C-alpha positions as a Markdown table, in Angstrom:
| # | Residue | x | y | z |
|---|---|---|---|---|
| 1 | Unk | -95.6 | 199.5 | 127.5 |
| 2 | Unk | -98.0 | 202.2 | 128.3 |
| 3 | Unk | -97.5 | 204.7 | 131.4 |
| 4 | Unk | -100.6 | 202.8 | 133.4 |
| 5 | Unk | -98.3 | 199.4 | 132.7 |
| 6 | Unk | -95.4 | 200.9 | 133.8 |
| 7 | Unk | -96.9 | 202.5 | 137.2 |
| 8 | Unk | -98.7 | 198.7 | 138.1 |
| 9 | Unk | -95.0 | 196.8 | 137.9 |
| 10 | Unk | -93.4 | 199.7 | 139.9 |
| 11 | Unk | -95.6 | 199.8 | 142.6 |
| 12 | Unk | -96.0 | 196.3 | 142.8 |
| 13 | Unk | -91.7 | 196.3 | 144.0 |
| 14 | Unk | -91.5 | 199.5 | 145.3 |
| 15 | Unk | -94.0 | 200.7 | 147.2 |
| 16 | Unk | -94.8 | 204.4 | 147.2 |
| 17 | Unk | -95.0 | 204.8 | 151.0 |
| 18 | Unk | -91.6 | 203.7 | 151.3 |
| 19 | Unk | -88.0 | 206.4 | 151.5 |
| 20 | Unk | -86.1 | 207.0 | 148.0 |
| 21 | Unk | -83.3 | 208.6 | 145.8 |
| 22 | Unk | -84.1 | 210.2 | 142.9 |
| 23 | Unk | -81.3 | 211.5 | 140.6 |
| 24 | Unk | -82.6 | 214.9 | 139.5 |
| 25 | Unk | -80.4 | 217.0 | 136.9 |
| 26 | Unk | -82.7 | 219.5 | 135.8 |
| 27 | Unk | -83.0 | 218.0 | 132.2 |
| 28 | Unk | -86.2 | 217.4 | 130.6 |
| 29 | Unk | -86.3 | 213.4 | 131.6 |
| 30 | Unk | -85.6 | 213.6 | 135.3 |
| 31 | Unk | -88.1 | 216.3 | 136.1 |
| 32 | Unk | -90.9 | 214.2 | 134.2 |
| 33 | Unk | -89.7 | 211.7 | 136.0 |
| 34 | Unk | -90.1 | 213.2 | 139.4 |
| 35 | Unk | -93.2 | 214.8 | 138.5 |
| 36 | Unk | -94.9 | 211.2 | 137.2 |
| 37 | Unk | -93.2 | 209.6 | 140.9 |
| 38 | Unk | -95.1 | 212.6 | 142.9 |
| 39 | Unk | -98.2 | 212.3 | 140.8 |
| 40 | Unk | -98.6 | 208.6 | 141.7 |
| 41 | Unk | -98.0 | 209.4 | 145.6 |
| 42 | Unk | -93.9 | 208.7 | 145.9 |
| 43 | Unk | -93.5 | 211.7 | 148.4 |
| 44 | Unk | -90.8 | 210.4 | 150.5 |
| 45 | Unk | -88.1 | 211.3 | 148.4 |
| 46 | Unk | -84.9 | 212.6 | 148.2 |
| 47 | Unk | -83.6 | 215.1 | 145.3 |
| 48 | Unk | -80.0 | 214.2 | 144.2 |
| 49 | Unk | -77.8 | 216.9 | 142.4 |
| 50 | Unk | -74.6 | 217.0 | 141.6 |
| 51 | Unk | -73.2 | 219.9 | 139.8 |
| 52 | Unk | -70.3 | 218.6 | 137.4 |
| 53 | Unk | -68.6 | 222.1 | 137.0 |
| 54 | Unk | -68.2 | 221.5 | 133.2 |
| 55 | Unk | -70.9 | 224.4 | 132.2 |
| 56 | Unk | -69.7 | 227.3 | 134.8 |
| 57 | Unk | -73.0 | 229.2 | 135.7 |
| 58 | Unk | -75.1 | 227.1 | 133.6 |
| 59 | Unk | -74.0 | 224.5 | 136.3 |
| 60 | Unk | -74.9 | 226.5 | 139.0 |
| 61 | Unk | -78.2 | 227.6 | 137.6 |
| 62 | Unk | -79.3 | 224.2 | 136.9 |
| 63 | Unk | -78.6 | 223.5 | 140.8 |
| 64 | Unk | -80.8 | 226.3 | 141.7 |
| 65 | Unk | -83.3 | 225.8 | 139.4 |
| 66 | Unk | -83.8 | 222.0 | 140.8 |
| 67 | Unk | -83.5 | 223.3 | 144.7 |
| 68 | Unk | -86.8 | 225.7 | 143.5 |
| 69 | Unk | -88.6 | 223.0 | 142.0 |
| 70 | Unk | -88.4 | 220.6 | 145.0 |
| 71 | Unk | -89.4 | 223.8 | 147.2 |
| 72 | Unk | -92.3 | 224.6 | 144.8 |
| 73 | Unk | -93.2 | 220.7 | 145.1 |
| 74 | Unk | -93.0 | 220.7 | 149.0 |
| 75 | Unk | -95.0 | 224.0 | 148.9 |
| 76 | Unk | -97.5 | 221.6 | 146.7 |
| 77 | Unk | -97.7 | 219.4 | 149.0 |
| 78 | Unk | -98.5 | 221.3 | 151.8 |
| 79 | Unk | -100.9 | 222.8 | 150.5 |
| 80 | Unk | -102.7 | 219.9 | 149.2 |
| 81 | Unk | -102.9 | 218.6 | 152.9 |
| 82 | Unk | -104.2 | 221.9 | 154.3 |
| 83 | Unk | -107.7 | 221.0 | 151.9 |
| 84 | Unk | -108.2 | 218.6 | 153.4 |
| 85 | Unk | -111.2 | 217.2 | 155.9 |
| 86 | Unk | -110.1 | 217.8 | 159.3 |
| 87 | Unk | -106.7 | 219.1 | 157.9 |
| 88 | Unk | -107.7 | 222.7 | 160.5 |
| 89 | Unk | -109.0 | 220.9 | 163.4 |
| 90 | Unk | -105.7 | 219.7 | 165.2 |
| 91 | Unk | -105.3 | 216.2 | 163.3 |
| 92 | Unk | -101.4 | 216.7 | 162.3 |
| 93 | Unk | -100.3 | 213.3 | 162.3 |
| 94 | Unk | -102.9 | 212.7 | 159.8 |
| 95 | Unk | -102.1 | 215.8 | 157.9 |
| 96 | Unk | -98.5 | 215.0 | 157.8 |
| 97 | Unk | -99.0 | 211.2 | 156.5 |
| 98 | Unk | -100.7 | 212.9 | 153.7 |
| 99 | Unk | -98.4 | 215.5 | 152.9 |
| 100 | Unk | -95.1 | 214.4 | 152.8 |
| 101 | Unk | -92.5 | 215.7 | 151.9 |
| 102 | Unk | -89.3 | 215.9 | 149.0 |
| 103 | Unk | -85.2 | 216.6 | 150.5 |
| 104 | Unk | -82.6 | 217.9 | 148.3 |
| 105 | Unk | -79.3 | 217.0 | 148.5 |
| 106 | Unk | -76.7 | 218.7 | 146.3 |
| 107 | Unk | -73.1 | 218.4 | 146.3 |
| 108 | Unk | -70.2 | 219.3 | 143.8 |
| 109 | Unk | -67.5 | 217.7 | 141.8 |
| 110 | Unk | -64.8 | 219.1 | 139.8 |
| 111 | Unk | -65.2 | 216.4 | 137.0 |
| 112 | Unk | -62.6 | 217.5 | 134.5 |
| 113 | Unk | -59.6 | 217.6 | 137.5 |
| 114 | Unk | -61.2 | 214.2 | 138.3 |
| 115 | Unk | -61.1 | 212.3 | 134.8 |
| 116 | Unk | -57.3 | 214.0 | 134.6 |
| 117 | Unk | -56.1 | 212.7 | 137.7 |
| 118 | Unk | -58.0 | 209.3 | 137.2 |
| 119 | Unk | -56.9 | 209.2 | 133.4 |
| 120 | Unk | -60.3 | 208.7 | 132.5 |
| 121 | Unk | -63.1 | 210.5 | 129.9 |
| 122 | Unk | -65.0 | 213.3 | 131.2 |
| 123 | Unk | -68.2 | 211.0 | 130.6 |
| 124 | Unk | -66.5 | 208.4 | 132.4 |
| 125 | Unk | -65.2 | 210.4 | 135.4 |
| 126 | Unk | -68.7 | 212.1 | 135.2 |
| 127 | Unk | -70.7 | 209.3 | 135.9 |
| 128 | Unk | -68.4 | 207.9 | 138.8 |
| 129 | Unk | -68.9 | 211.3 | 140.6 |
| 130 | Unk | -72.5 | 211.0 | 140.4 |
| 131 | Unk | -73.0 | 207.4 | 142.0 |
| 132 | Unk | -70.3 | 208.4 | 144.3 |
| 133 | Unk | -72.5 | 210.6 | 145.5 |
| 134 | Unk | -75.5 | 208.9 | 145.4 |
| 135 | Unk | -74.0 | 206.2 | 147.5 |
| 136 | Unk | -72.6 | 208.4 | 149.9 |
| 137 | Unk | -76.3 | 209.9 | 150.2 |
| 138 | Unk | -77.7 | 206.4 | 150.4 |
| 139 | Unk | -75.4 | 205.5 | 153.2 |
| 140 | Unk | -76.4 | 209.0 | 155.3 |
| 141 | Unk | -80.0 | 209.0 | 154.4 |
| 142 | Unk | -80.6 | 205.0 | 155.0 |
| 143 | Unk | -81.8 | 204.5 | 151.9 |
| 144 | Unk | -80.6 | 202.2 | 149.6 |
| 145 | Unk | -82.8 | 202.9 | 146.5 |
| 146 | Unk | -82.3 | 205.4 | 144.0 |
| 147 | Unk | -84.6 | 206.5 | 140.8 |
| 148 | Unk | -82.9 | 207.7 | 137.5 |
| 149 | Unk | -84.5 | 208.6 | 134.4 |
| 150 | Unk | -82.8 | 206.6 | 131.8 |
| 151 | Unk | -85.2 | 206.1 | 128.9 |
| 152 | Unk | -85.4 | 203.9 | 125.6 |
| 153 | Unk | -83.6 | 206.1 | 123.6 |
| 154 | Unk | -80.4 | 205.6 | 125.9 |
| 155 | Unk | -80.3 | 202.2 | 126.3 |
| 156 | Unk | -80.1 | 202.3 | 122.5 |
| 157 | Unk | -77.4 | 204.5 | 122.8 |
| 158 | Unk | -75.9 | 202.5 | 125.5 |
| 159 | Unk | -75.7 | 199.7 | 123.8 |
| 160 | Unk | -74.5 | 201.0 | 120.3 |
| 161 | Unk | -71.4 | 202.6 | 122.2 |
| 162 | Unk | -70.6 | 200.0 | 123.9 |
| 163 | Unk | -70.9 | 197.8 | 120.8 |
| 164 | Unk | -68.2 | 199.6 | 118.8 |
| 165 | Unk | -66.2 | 199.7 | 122.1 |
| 166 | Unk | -66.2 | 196.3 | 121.6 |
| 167 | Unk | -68.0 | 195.3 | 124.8 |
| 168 | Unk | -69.1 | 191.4 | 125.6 |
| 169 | Unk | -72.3 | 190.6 | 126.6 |
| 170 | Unk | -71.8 | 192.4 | 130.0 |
| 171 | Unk | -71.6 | 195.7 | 128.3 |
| 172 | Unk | -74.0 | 195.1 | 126.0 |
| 173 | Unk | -76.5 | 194.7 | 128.9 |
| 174 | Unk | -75.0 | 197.3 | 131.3 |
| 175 | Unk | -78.3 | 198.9 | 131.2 |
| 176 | Unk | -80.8 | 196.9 | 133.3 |
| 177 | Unk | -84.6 | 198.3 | 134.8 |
| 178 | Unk | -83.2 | 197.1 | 138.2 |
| 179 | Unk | -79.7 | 196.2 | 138.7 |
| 180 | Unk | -77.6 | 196.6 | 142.5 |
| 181 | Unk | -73.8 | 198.5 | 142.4 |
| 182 | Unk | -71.3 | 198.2 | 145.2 |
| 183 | Unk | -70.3 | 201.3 | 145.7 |
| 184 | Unk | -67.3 | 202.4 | 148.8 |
| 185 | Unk | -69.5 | 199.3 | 151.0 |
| 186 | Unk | -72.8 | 200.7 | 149.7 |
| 187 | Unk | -75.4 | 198.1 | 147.6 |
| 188 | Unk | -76.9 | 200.8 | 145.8 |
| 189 | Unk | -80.4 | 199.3 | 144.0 |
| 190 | Unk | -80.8 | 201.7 | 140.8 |
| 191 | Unk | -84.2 | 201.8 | 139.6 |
| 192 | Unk | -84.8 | 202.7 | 135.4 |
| 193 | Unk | -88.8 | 202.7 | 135.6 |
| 194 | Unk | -88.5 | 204.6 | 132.2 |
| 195 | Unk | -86.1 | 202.5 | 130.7 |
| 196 | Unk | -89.1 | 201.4 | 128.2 |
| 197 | Unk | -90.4 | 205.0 | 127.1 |
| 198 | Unk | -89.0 | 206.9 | 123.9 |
| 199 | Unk | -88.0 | 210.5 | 124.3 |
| 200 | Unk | -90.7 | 211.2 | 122.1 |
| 201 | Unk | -93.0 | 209.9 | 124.4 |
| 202 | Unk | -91.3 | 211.6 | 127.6 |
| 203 | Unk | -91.4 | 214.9 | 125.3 |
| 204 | Unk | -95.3 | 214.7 | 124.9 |
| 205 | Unk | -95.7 | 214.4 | 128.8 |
| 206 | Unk | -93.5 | 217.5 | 129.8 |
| 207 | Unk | -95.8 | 219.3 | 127.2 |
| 208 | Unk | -98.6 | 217.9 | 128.6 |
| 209 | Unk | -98.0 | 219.1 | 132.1 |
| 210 | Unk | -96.2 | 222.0 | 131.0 |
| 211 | Unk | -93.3 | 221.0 | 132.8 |
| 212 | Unk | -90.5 | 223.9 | 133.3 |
| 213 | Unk | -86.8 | 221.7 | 132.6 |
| 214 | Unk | -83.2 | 222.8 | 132.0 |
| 215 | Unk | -82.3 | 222.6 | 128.3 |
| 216 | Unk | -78.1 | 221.6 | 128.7 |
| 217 | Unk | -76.8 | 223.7 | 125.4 |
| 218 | Unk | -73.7 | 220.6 | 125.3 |
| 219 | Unk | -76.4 | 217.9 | 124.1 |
| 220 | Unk | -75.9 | 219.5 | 120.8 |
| 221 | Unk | -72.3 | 219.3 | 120.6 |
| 222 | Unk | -71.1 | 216.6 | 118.8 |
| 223 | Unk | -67.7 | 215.9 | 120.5 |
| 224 | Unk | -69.0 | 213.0 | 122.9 |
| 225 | Unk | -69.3 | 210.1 | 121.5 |
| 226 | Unk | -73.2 | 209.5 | 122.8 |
| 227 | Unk | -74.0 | 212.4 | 121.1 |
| 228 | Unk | -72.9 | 211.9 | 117.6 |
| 229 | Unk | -74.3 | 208.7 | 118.2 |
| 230 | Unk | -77.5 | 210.5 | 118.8 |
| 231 | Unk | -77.4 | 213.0 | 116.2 |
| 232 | Unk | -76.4 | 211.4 | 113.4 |
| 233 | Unk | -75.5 | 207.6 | 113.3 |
| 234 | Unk | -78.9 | 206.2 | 114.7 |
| 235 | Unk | -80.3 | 208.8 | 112.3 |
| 236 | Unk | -78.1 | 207.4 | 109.6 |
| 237 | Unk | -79.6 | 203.8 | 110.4 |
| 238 | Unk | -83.0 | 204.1 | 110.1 |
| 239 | Unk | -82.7 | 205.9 | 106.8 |
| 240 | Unk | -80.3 | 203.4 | 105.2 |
| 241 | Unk | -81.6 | 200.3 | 107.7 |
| 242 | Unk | -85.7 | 201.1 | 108.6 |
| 243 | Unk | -87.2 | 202.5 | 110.8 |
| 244 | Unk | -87.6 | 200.1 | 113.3 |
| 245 | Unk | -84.0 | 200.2 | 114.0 |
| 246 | Unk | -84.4 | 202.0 | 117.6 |
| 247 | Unk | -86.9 | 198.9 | 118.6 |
| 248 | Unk | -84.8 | 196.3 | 117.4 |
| 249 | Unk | -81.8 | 197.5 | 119.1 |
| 250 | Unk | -83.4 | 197.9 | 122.3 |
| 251 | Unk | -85.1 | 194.2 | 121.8 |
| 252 | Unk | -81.8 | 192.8 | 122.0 |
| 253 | Unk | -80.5 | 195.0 | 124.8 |
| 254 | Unk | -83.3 | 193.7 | 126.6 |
| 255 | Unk | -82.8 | 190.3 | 125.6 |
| 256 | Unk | -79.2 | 190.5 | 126.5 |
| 257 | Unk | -79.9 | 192.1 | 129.8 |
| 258 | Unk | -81.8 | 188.6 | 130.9 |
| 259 | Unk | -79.0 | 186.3 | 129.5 |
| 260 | Unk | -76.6 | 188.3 | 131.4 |
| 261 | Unk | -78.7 | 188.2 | 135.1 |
| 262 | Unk | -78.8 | 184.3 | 134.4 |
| 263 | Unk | -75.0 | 184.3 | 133.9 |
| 264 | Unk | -74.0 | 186.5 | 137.0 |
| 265 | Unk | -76.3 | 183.9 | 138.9 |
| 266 | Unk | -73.7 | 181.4 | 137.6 |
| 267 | Unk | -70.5 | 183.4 | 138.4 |
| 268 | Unk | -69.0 | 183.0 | 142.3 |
| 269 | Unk | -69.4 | 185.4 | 144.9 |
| 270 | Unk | -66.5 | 188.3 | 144.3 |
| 271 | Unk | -67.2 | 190.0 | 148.4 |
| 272 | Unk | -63.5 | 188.9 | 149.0 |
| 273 | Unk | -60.6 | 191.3 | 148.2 |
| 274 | Unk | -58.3 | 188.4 | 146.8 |
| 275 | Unk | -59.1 | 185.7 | 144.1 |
| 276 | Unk | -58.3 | 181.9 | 144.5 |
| 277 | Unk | -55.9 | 180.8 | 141.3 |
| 278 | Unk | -57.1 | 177.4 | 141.6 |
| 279 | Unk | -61.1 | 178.2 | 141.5 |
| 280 | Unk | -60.3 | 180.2 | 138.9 |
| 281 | Unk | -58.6 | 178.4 | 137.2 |
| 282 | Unk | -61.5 | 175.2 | 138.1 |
| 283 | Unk | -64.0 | 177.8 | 135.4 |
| 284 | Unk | -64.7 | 177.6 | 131.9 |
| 285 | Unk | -63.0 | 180.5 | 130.0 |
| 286 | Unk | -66.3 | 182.9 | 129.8 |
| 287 | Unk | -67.0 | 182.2 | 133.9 |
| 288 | Unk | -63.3 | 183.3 | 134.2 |
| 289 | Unk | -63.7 | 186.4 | 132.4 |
| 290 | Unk | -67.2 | 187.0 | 134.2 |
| 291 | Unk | -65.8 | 186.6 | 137.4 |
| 292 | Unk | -63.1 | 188.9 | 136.8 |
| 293 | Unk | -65.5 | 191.4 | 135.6 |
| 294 | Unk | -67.5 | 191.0 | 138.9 |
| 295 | Unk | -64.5 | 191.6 | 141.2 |
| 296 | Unk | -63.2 | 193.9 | 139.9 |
| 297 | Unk | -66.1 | 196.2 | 140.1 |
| 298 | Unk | -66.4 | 195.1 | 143.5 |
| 299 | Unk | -63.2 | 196.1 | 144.3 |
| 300 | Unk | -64.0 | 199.6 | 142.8 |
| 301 | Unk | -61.8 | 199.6 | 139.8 |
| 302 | Unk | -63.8 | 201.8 | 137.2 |
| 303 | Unk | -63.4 | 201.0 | 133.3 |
| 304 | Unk | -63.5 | 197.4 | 133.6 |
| 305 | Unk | -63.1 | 196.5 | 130.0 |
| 306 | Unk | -61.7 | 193.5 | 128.0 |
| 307 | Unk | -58.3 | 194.5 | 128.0 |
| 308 | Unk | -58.3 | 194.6 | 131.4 |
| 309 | Unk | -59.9 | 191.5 | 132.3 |
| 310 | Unk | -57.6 | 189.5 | 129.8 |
| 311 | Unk | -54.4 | 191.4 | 131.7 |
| 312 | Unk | -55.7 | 190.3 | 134.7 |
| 313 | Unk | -56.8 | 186.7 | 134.0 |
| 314 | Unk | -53.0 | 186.2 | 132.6 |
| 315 | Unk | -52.2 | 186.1 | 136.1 |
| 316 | Unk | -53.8 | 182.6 | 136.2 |
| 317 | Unk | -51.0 | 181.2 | 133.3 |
| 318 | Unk | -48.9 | 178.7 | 134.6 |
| 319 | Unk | -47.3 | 179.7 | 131.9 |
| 320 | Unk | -46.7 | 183.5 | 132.3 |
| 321 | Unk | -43.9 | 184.5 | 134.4 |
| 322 | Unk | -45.4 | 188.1 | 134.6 |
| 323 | Unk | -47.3 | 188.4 | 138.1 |
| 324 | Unk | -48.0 | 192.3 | 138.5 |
| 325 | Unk | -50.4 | 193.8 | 135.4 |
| 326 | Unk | -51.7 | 197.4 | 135.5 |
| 327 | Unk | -55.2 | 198.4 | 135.4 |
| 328 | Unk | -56.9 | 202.0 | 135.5 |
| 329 | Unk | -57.1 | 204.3 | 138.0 |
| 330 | Unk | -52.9 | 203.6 | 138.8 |
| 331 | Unk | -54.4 | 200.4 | 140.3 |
| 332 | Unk | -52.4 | 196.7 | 140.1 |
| 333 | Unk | -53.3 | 193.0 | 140.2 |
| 334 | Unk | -51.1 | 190.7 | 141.2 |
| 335 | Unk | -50.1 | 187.3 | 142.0 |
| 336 | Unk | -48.8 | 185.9 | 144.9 |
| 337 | Unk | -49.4 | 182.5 | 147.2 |
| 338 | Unk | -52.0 | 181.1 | 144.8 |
| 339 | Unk | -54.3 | 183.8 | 145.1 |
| 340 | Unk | -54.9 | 187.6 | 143.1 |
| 341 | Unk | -55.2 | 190.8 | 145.1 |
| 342 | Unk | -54.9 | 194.3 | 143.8 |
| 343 | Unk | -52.7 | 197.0 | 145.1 |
């Protein structure tokens, strides 16, 4: 899909006149995407920043720097509405329709404390800090929608890791264009509208516009697991494999993504903070693992894998005497009265 293909299915579900997130970092893909959202006349936004405190100043520059670019943007903006007919003879509510206008709001998160105390990676506990906090702004801000930048190139990174972690058809999938996350009571609709653009192609429009971004100096190290993936296995595939490998891989995330929103329509509401043994019991063995999966994420346990689910769906043997199982985060499941409930 082309950029005009991707604009004409945005707009036609989220119309630009309307209040939204947008997770900026300061990297190359979320200030093109910001830039393309502005361009085609989303100007009720709000900037999203959370500085991870894993880079020491660099963290704190990147901050800064994305605080100047939404000033620079509002100054833009402003502007833009002063040339305008009638824009000097008294018509402000007109003006100010025009103009609009970008918020920031950055907070801060000591990540590495975080995945410590929460016995978690630092990618993990990274990524929990940041929808944390773009919940929490959702719920101050009224605003339930947020824009993030993922792109083609992570979904087939997504998908690989999640692969050799080896993730069902859930994981596989966990990367959707539109998908809704409970977070601490919030129903937080994240939006990918770049999910189908390379990083080639999001490279050729920062040159284009001559786009100023943060260039994080860790993408190169090859520690993290997503970025040896990066560097050097998908590399390693399309020289041994072809080089369609990248567009076959992100075929079948896609593919998989479907399948799995057809599934979840199948699986039973998971609103309620304790599970019914006998309805559980009632589903086919894939159901009962898919509706684990969904209440426990609703119930804000973070990585929900297999082992987990399998720990807690023992709970439902009539044959295992065991009715208290462990799951991360120092959380429990247990058993009691016919029913599951976590402590």
């Amino acid at each position: 899909m082309n950029w005009i293909q991707i604009k004409t299915k945005l707009s036609r579900s989220f119309l630009p006149d309307t209040r939204y997130l947008i997770g900026v970092s300061g990297g190359r893909d979320s200030v093109a995407l910001l830039h393309w959202l502005i361009s085609l006349g989303y100007k009720d936004l709000t900037v999203c920043h959370l500085n991870h405190q894993l880079r020491g100043r660099s963290s704190e520059a990147d901050a800064r720097f994305v605080k100047r670019l939404v000033e620079r943007y509002n100054q833009e903006l402003a502007g833009n509405a002063l040339r305008l007919p009638g824009a000097r003879t008294g018509k402000r509510s007109a003006r100010h329709a025009t103009a609009g206008r970008i918020e920031f709001e950055l907070a801060s998160a000591n990540i590495r404390a975080l995945a410590k105390k929460q016995k978690m990676s630092v990618e993990t506990a990274a990524r929990e800090a940041r929808y944390a906090f773009f919940a929490e702004t959702a719920r101050r801000r009224n605003c339930s929608t947020i824009f993030v930048a993922h792109h083609a190139d992570d979904l087939v990174e997504t998908f690989l890791i999640n692969l050799f972690r080896g993730a069902g058809s859930a994981g596989l999938s966990a990367m959707r264009e539109i998908s809704t996350r409970r977070i601490d009571g919030v129903d937080l609709t994240i939006v990918r509208p770049v999910l189908c653009v390379w990083r080639k192609e999001i490279d050729d429009y920062v040159g284009e516009h001559r786009l100023r971004f943060c260039e994080d100096a860790t993408n190169k190290n090859l520690t993290p697991l997503r970025n040896r993936i990066r560097h050097r296995i998908v590399p390693y595939l399309e020289k041994t494999v072809g080089r369609n490998i990248r567009q076959n891989i992100w075929r079948t995330a896609i593919i998989a993504a479907d399948e799995e929103k057809w599934i979840e329509s199948e699986v039973p509401d998971s609103a309620n903070a304790v599970l019914s043994l006998p309805k559980l019991r009632a589903l086919p063995i894939a159901l009962q693992r898919r509706a684990l999966l969904k209440w426990l994420r609703a119930q804000n346990v973070s990585d929900v894998g297999f082992d987990a689910i399998e720990r807690v769906r023992s709970l439902a043997d009539r044959d295992v005497r065991i009715a208290k199982v462990n799951l991360p985060g120092n959380r429990h499941a247990r058993r009691r009265a016919g029913k599951i409930f976590l402590e």
